[in-house]
Amino acid sequence: MIMDIKDLRIVFMGTPEFAEACLRSLVGYGCNVVAVVTMPDKPIGRHGSVLQSSPVKKYALEAGIPVLQPERLKDPDFLEQLASYRAQLQIVVAFRMLPEQVWNMPPMGTFNLHASLLPQYRGAAPINWAIINGDSETGVTTFFLKHEIDTGDIIHRESLPILDTDNAGTLHDKLMELGSKLCCRTVQDILDGNVHPVSQCEIPQDELRPAPKIFKETCRIDWNMPARRVFDFIRGMSPYPAAWTSLEDIDGNAQDFKIFSVSETGKSFGEPGTVHTDGRRKIEVVCGDGNAVSLHEVQIAGRRRMSVQDFLCGSPICEGYHMK
């Protein structure tokens, strides 16, 4: 006898907006999500006196779904509480690495949604790195969890083109929508016994690219790169965490300077990092191949994000400035 989807007991694990969209879709599809596991509330504000709930927690409470927020996933009390929900399947989207006691608990297993076409871009920041590396295609993958992170057998993959007009923010939203649908499809196929997992080792790849966590220094622009690489790097970091450089004036004084969007403008002159500007509407920066990029949206330390035209109105820049 085939089980109805409303009778399949599911525990969902996730934290950010990407995960919340998937949870919302699963509930809308008719899935029986009996509990949610998410990160503990995060202190915010000047003194950390205000606690902020994750997007997943906020939606779960609205939907009347019990919420678990363990500090440690190996805590015996948490494991006992998790087991009490008698989940037959667990779904993980944008969450922490799980210990085996957790992912091996339900009889139908635990599957993860990852925002890349695995085995490419295993790691914490697959959306950013696919754009930074100039890829023309990415996608989402569902796979069963096992010991090594992002290496489990693949259930489904769905691809998506990366357009020149995409940045990390727009691609995130497209993959979030695609991934939400793939989660529902994966649950249905598992329920129907219609899954044929494939080992990632069986998928041919010329070169595997990782997607490590991004830190502030990772975001620094190397102006020795060709203009196309700089273009991809900046949009791969936009809008968050944002590519940055050091803007140095003619006296050698420097400030951190974030850049959110640029376009390629062709041949220029000067060393990499040389700034050319008309002081009113345009800032161009020379890159390592002798071509330049034109800046569109920027943010100087201590000020808001703004267009280059607005920035130049209040921050005079002239020839002789440099970016490092």
Coordinates of C-alpha atoms in Angstrom, one line a residue:
M1 CA 0.0 0.0 0.0
I2 CA 1.4 3.4 -1.0
M3 CA 1.6 5.9 1.8
D4 CA -0.2 9.3 1.4
I5 CA 2.2 12.2 1.5
K6 CA 0.2 13.7 4.5
D7 CA 1.1 10.5 6.5
L8 CA 4.9 10.7 5.9
R9 CA 6.4 12.2 9.0
I10 CA 9.2 14.7 8.1
V11 CA 11.6 16.7 10.2
F12 CA 13.0 19.8 8.4
M13 CA 16.4 21.3 9.2
G14 CA 17.5 24.7 8.0
T15 CA 18.1 28.4 9.0
P16 CA 18.2 31.2 6.3
E17 CA 15.7 32.5 3.7
F18 CA 16.8 29.9 1.2
A19 CA 15.7 27.1 3.6
E20 CA 12.5 28.9 4.6
A21 CA 11.3 29.0 1.0
C22 CA 11.8 25.3 0.7
L23 CA 10.0 24.6 4.0
R24 CA 7.1 26.8 2.9
S25 CA 6.9 24.9 -0.4
L26 CA 6.9 21.5 1.3
V27 CA 4.1 22.6 3.6
G28 CA 2.2 24.0 0.6
Y29 CA 2.7 20.7 -1.2
G30 CA 0.9 18.9 1.6
C31 CA 4.0 17.4 3.4
N32 CA 3.6 16.5 7.0
V33 CA 6.4 18.4 8.6
V34 CA 6.2 17.4 12.3
A35 CA 9.1 19.4 13.6
V36 CA 11.8 21.9 12.5
V37 CA 15.4 22.1 13.6
T38 CA 17.1 25.5 13.2
M39 CA 19.9 27.6 14.7
P40 CA 19.6 29.2 18.1
D41 CA 18.3 32.8 18.0
K42 CA 21.1 35.2 17.1
P43 CA 22.0 38.2 19.3
I44 CA 21.8 41.5 17.4
G45 CA 21.9 45.2 18.3
R46 CA 24.7 47.3 19.8
H47 CA 25.0 45.3 22.9
G48 CA 23.5 42.0 21.6
S49 CA 20.6 42.4 23.9
V50 CA 18.0 41.6 21.2
L51 CA 17.6 38.0 19.9
Q52 CA 16.7 37.5 16.3
S53 CA 14.9 34.3 15.1
S54 CA 15.9 32.6 11.9
P55 CA 13.6 32.9 8.8
V56 CA 12.9 29.1 9.2
K57 CA 11.8 29.5 12.8
K58 CA 9.6 32.5 12.0
Y59 CA 7.7 30.6 9.4
A60 CA 7.5 27.4 11.4
L61 CA 5.9 29.3 14.3
E62 CA 3.4 30.9 11.9
A63 CA 2.5 27.4 10.5
G64 CA 2.2 25.9 14.0
I65 CA 5.2 23.5 13.6
P66 CA 7.3 22.7 16.7
V67 CA 10.8 24.2 16.7
L68 CA 14.0 22.7 18.1
Q69 CA 17.1 24.9 18.5
P70 CA 19.9 22.8 19.9
E71 CA 23.3 24.4 20.8
R72 CA 24.9 21.0 20.2
L73 CA 23.6 18.4 17.8
K74 CA 25.1 15.6 19.8
D75 CA 23.4 16.6 23.0
P76 CA 21.6 13.6 24.4
D77 CA 18.5 15.6 25.3
F78 CA 18.2 16.9 21.8
L79 CA 18.7 13.5 20.3
E80 CA 16.0 12.1 22.5
Q81 CA 13.6 14.9 21.6
L82 CA 14.3 14.5 17.9
A83 CA 13.7 10.8 18.1
S84 CA 10.3 11.4 19.8
Y85 CA 8.9 12.9 16.6
R86 CA 9.4 9.5 14.9
A87 CA 10.3 11.1 11.6
Q88 CA 10.5 8.7 8.6
L89 CA 12.4 11.2 6.5
Q90 CA 14.6 14.3 7.2
I91 CA 15.3 17.2 4.9
V92 CA 18.3 19.5 5.3
V93 CA 18.6 22.9 3.5
A94 CA 21.4 25.4 4.4
F95 CA 22.1 24.0 7.9
R96 CA 25.0 22.8 9.9
M97 CA 27.0 19.6 9.3
L98 CA 25.0 16.8 11.0
P99 CA 26.5 14.0 13.1
E100 CA 25.7 10.4 12.1
Q101 CA 23.3 10.0 15.1
V102 CA 21.1 12.6 13.5
W103 CA 21.2 11.9 9.7
N104 CA 21.0 8.2 10.2
M105 CA 18.0 8.3 12.5
P106 CA 15.0 8.1 10.1
P107 CA 14.3 4.9 8.2
M108 CA 13.9 6.6 4.8
G109 CA 17.1 8.5 5.3
T110 CA 18.1 12.2 5.3
F111 CA 18.5 14.2 2.1
N112 CA 20.1 17.6 1.5
L113 CA 19.4 20.3 -1.0
H114 CA 22.6 21.9 -2.3
A115 CA 22.8 25.0 -4.5
S116 CA 25.2 23.6 -7.2
L117 CA 25.4 20.7 -9.6
L118 CA 27.2 18.3 -7.4
P119 CA 30.0 17.1 -7.4
Q120 CA 30.9 20.7 -8.4
Y121 CA 31.1 23.3 -5.7
R122 CA 31.0 21.3 -2.5
G123 CA 31.1 23.7 0.4
A124 CA 29.5 26.7 2.1
A125 CA 29.3 29.3 -0.8
P126 CA 28.5 27.5 -4.1
I127 CA 26.4 30.4 -5.5
N128 CA 29.2 32.9 -5.1
W129 CA 32.0 30.7 -6.5
A130 CA 30.1 29.6 -9.6
I131 CA 29.8 33.3 -10.6
I132 CA 33.3 34.2 -9.5
N133 CA 34.7 31.4 -11.7
G134 CA 32.8 32.6 -14.7
D135 CA 30.5 29.6 -15.1
S136 CA 27.7 29.7 -17.6
E137 CA 25.6 27.1 -15.7
T138 CA 24.8 26.0 -12.2
G139 CA 21.8 24.4 -10.5
V140 CA 20.5 22.5 -7.5
T141 CA 21.1 18.9 -6.3
T142 CA 19.3 16.7 -3.8
F143 CA 21.4 13.9 -2.3
F144 CA 21.3 11.5 0.6
L145 CA 23.7 12.4 3.4
K146 CA 26.7 10.4 4.4
H147 CA 29.9 11.0 6.4
E148 CA 31.8 13.3 4.1
I149 CA 30.2 16.7 3.5
D150 CA 28.3 17.1 0.2
T151 CA 29.5 13.7 -1.1
G152 CA 26.4 11.6 -0.8
D153 CA 24.6 9.7 -3.6
I154 CA 22.6 12.1 -5.9
I155 CA 18.9 11.8 -6.2
H156 CA 18.1 14.6 -8.6
R157 CA 19.8 17.6 -10.3
E158 CA 18.2 20.6 -12.0
S159 CA 20.3 23.0 -14.0
L160 CA 20.0 26.8 -14.6
P161 CA 21.9 29.2 -16.8
I162 CA 24.0 31.9 -15.3
L163 CA 23.5 35.2 -17.2
D164 CA 25.9 38.1 -17.4
T165 CA 23.2 40.1 -15.7
D166 CA 23.1 37.8 -12.7
N167 CA 24.9 38.5 -9.4
A168 CA 25.0 36.4 -6.3
G169 CA 21.7 37.9 -5.1
T170 CA 19.6 37.3 -8.3
L171 CA 21.1 33.8 -8.7
H172 CA 20.3 33.0 -5.1
D173 CA 16.6 33.8 -5.7
K174 CA 16.4 31.8 -8.9
L175 CA 18.0 28.8 -7.2
M176 CA 15.8 29.2 -4.2
E177 CA 12.7 28.8 -6.4
L178 CA 14.2 25.9 -8.3
G179 CA 15.4 24.2 -5.2
S180 CA 12.0 24.5 -3.5
K181 CA 10.3 22.7 -6.4
L182 CA 13.1 20.0 -6.4
C183 CA 12.6 19.4 -2.7
C184 CA 8.9 18.6 -3.2
R185 CA 9.7 16.4 -6.2
T186 CA 12.3 14.5 -4.3
V187 CA 9.9 13.8 -1.4
Q188 CA 7.3 12.5 -3.8
D189 CA 9.8 10.3 -5.6
I190 CA 11.1 8.9 -2.3
L191 CA 7.5 8.2 -1.2
D192 CA 6.7 6.5 -4.4
G193 CA 9.9 4.4 -4.4
N194 CA 11.0 6.1 -7.6
V195 CA 14.5 7.1 -6.7
H196 CA 17.7 5.6 -8.2
P197 CA 20.6 7.4 -6.4
V198 CA 23.8 7.8 -8.3
S199 CA 27.3 8.0 -6.8
Q200 CA 29.0 11.3 -7.4
C201 CA 32.0 9.3 -8.5
E202 CA 30.1 8.2 -11.5
I203 CA 29.6 11.8 -12.8
P204 CA 32.6 12.7 -15.0
Q205 CA 34.3 16.0 -14.3
D206 CA 37.4 17.5 -15.8
E207 CA 38.1 19.5 -12.7
L208 CA 36.3 19.7 -9.3
R209 CA 36.0 23.3 -8.0
P210 CA 35.4 23.8 -4.3
A211 CA 33.1 26.4 -2.7
P212 CA 34.8 27.3 0.6
K213 CA 33.4 29.8 3.1
I214 CA 34.1 33.4 2.2
F215 CA 35.9 35.7 4.6
K216 CA 36.6 39.4 4.4
E217 CA 40.0 39.0 2.8
T218 CA 38.5 36.6 0.2
C219 CA 36.4 39.6 -1.0
R220 CA 39.4 41.8 -1.8
I221 CA 39.6 42.7 -5.5
D222 CA 42.9 41.8 -7.2
W223 CA 43.2 44.4 -9.9
N224 CA 45.9 42.3 -11.6
M225 CA 43.2 40.0 -12.9
P226 CA 41.8 40.5 -16.4
A227 CA 38.8 42.8 -16.6
R228 CA 36.4 39.9 -17.2
R229 CA 37.6 38.1 -14.1
V230 CA 37.2 41.4 -12.1
F231 CA 33.6 41.7 -13.5
D232 CA 32.8 38.1 -12.5
F233 CA 34.4 38.5 -9.1
I234 CA 32.4 41.7 -8.2
R235 CA 29.0 40.3 -9.2
G236 CA 29.8 37.0 -7.5
M237 CA 30.2 38.9 -4.2
S238 CA 27.2 41.2 -4.7
P239 CA 25.2 42.2 -2.8
Y240 CA 26.7 40.2 0.0
P241 CA 29.4 40.0 1.4
A242 CA 30.5 42.6 -1.3
A243 CA 33.8 42.9 -3.1
W244 CA 36.1 45.6 -1.7
T245 CA 39.3 47.4 -2.4
S246 CA 41.5 50.1 -0.9
L247 CA 40.9 53.5 -2.4
E248 CA 44.1 55.6 -2.1
D249 CA 44.2 59.3 -2.8
I250 CA 47.1 61.3 -4.2
D251 CA 48.5 61.8 -0.7
G252 CA 48.6 58.1 0.0
N253 CA 45.5 58.1 2.4
A254 CA 43.4 55.0 2.0
Q255 CA 39.8 53.9 2.8
D256 CA 38.0 50.6 2.3
F257 CA 35.8 50.9 -0.7
K258 CA 33.0 48.4 -1.6
I259 CA 32.0 47.8 -5.2
F260 CA 28.7 46.2 -6.1
S261 CA 28.4 46.4 -9.8
V262 CA 30.6 47.2 -12.8
S263 CA 30.7 46.8 -16.6
E264 CA 33.6 46.1 -18.9
T265 CA 34.7 49.2 -21.0
G266 CA 37.6 48.0 -23.1
K267 CA 41.2 49.2 -23.5
S268 CA 42.6 51.8 -21.1
F269 CA 46.0 52.9 -19.9
G270 CA 48.0 52.8 -16.7
E271 CA 49.0 50.2 -14.1
P272 CA 46.4 47.8 -12.7
G273 CA 44.3 49.7 -10.1
T274 CA 44.7 53.1 -11.9
V275 CA 41.6 55.3 -11.5
H276 CA 40.3 57.3 -14.4
T277 CA 37.4 59.7 -13.7
D278 CA 35.7 62.8 -15.1
G279 CA 34.8 63.7 -11.5
R280 CA 31.1 63.9 -12.2
R281 CA 29.6 60.7 -13.7
K282 CA 32.3 58.1 -14.3
I283 CA 34.9 56.1 -12.5
E284 CA 36.9 53.5 -14.4
V285 CA 39.6 51.3 -13.1
V286 CA 42.4 49.6 -15.1
C287 CA 42.7 45.8 -14.8
G288 CA 45.6 43.5 -15.4
D289 CA 45.0 42.9 -19.1
G290 CA 45.0 46.6 -19.9
N291 CA 41.2 46.7 -20.1
A292 CA 39.1 48.7 -17.6
V293 CA 35.8 48.3 -15.7
S294 CA 33.4 51.1 -15.1
L295 CA 31.9 51.3 -11.6
H296 CA 28.2 51.6 -11.2
E297 CA 27.3 51.1 -7.5
V298 CA 29.8 51.7 -4.6
Q299 CA 30.0 52.3 -0.9
I300 CA 32.8 54.1 1.0
A301 CA 33.5 53.1 4.6
G302 CA 30.9 54.7 6.9
R303 CA 28.4 55.7 4.2
R304 CA 25.5 54.1 2.4
R305 CA 25.6 52.2 -0.9
M306 CA 25.0 54.5 -3.8
S307 CA 25.4 55.1 -7.5
V308 CA 28.8 56.4 -8.8
Q309 CA 27.1 59.7 -9.8
D310 CA 25.8 60.2 -6.3
F311 CA 29.1 59.2 -4.8
L312 CA 31.0 61.7 -6.9
C313 CA 28.7 64.5 -5.9
G314 CA 29.9 64.3 -2.3
S315 CA 33.3 62.7 -2.6
P316 CA 35.6 64.4 -5.1
I317 CA 37.9 62.0 -6.9
C318 CA 40.5 63.0 -9.5
E319 CA 43.1 61.4 -11.7
G320 CA 46.0 60.1 -9.6
Y321 CA 43.8 58.1 -7.2
H322 CA 44.6 54.4 -7.1
M323 CA 42.9 51.1 -6.0
K324 CA 44.8 48.4 -4.3

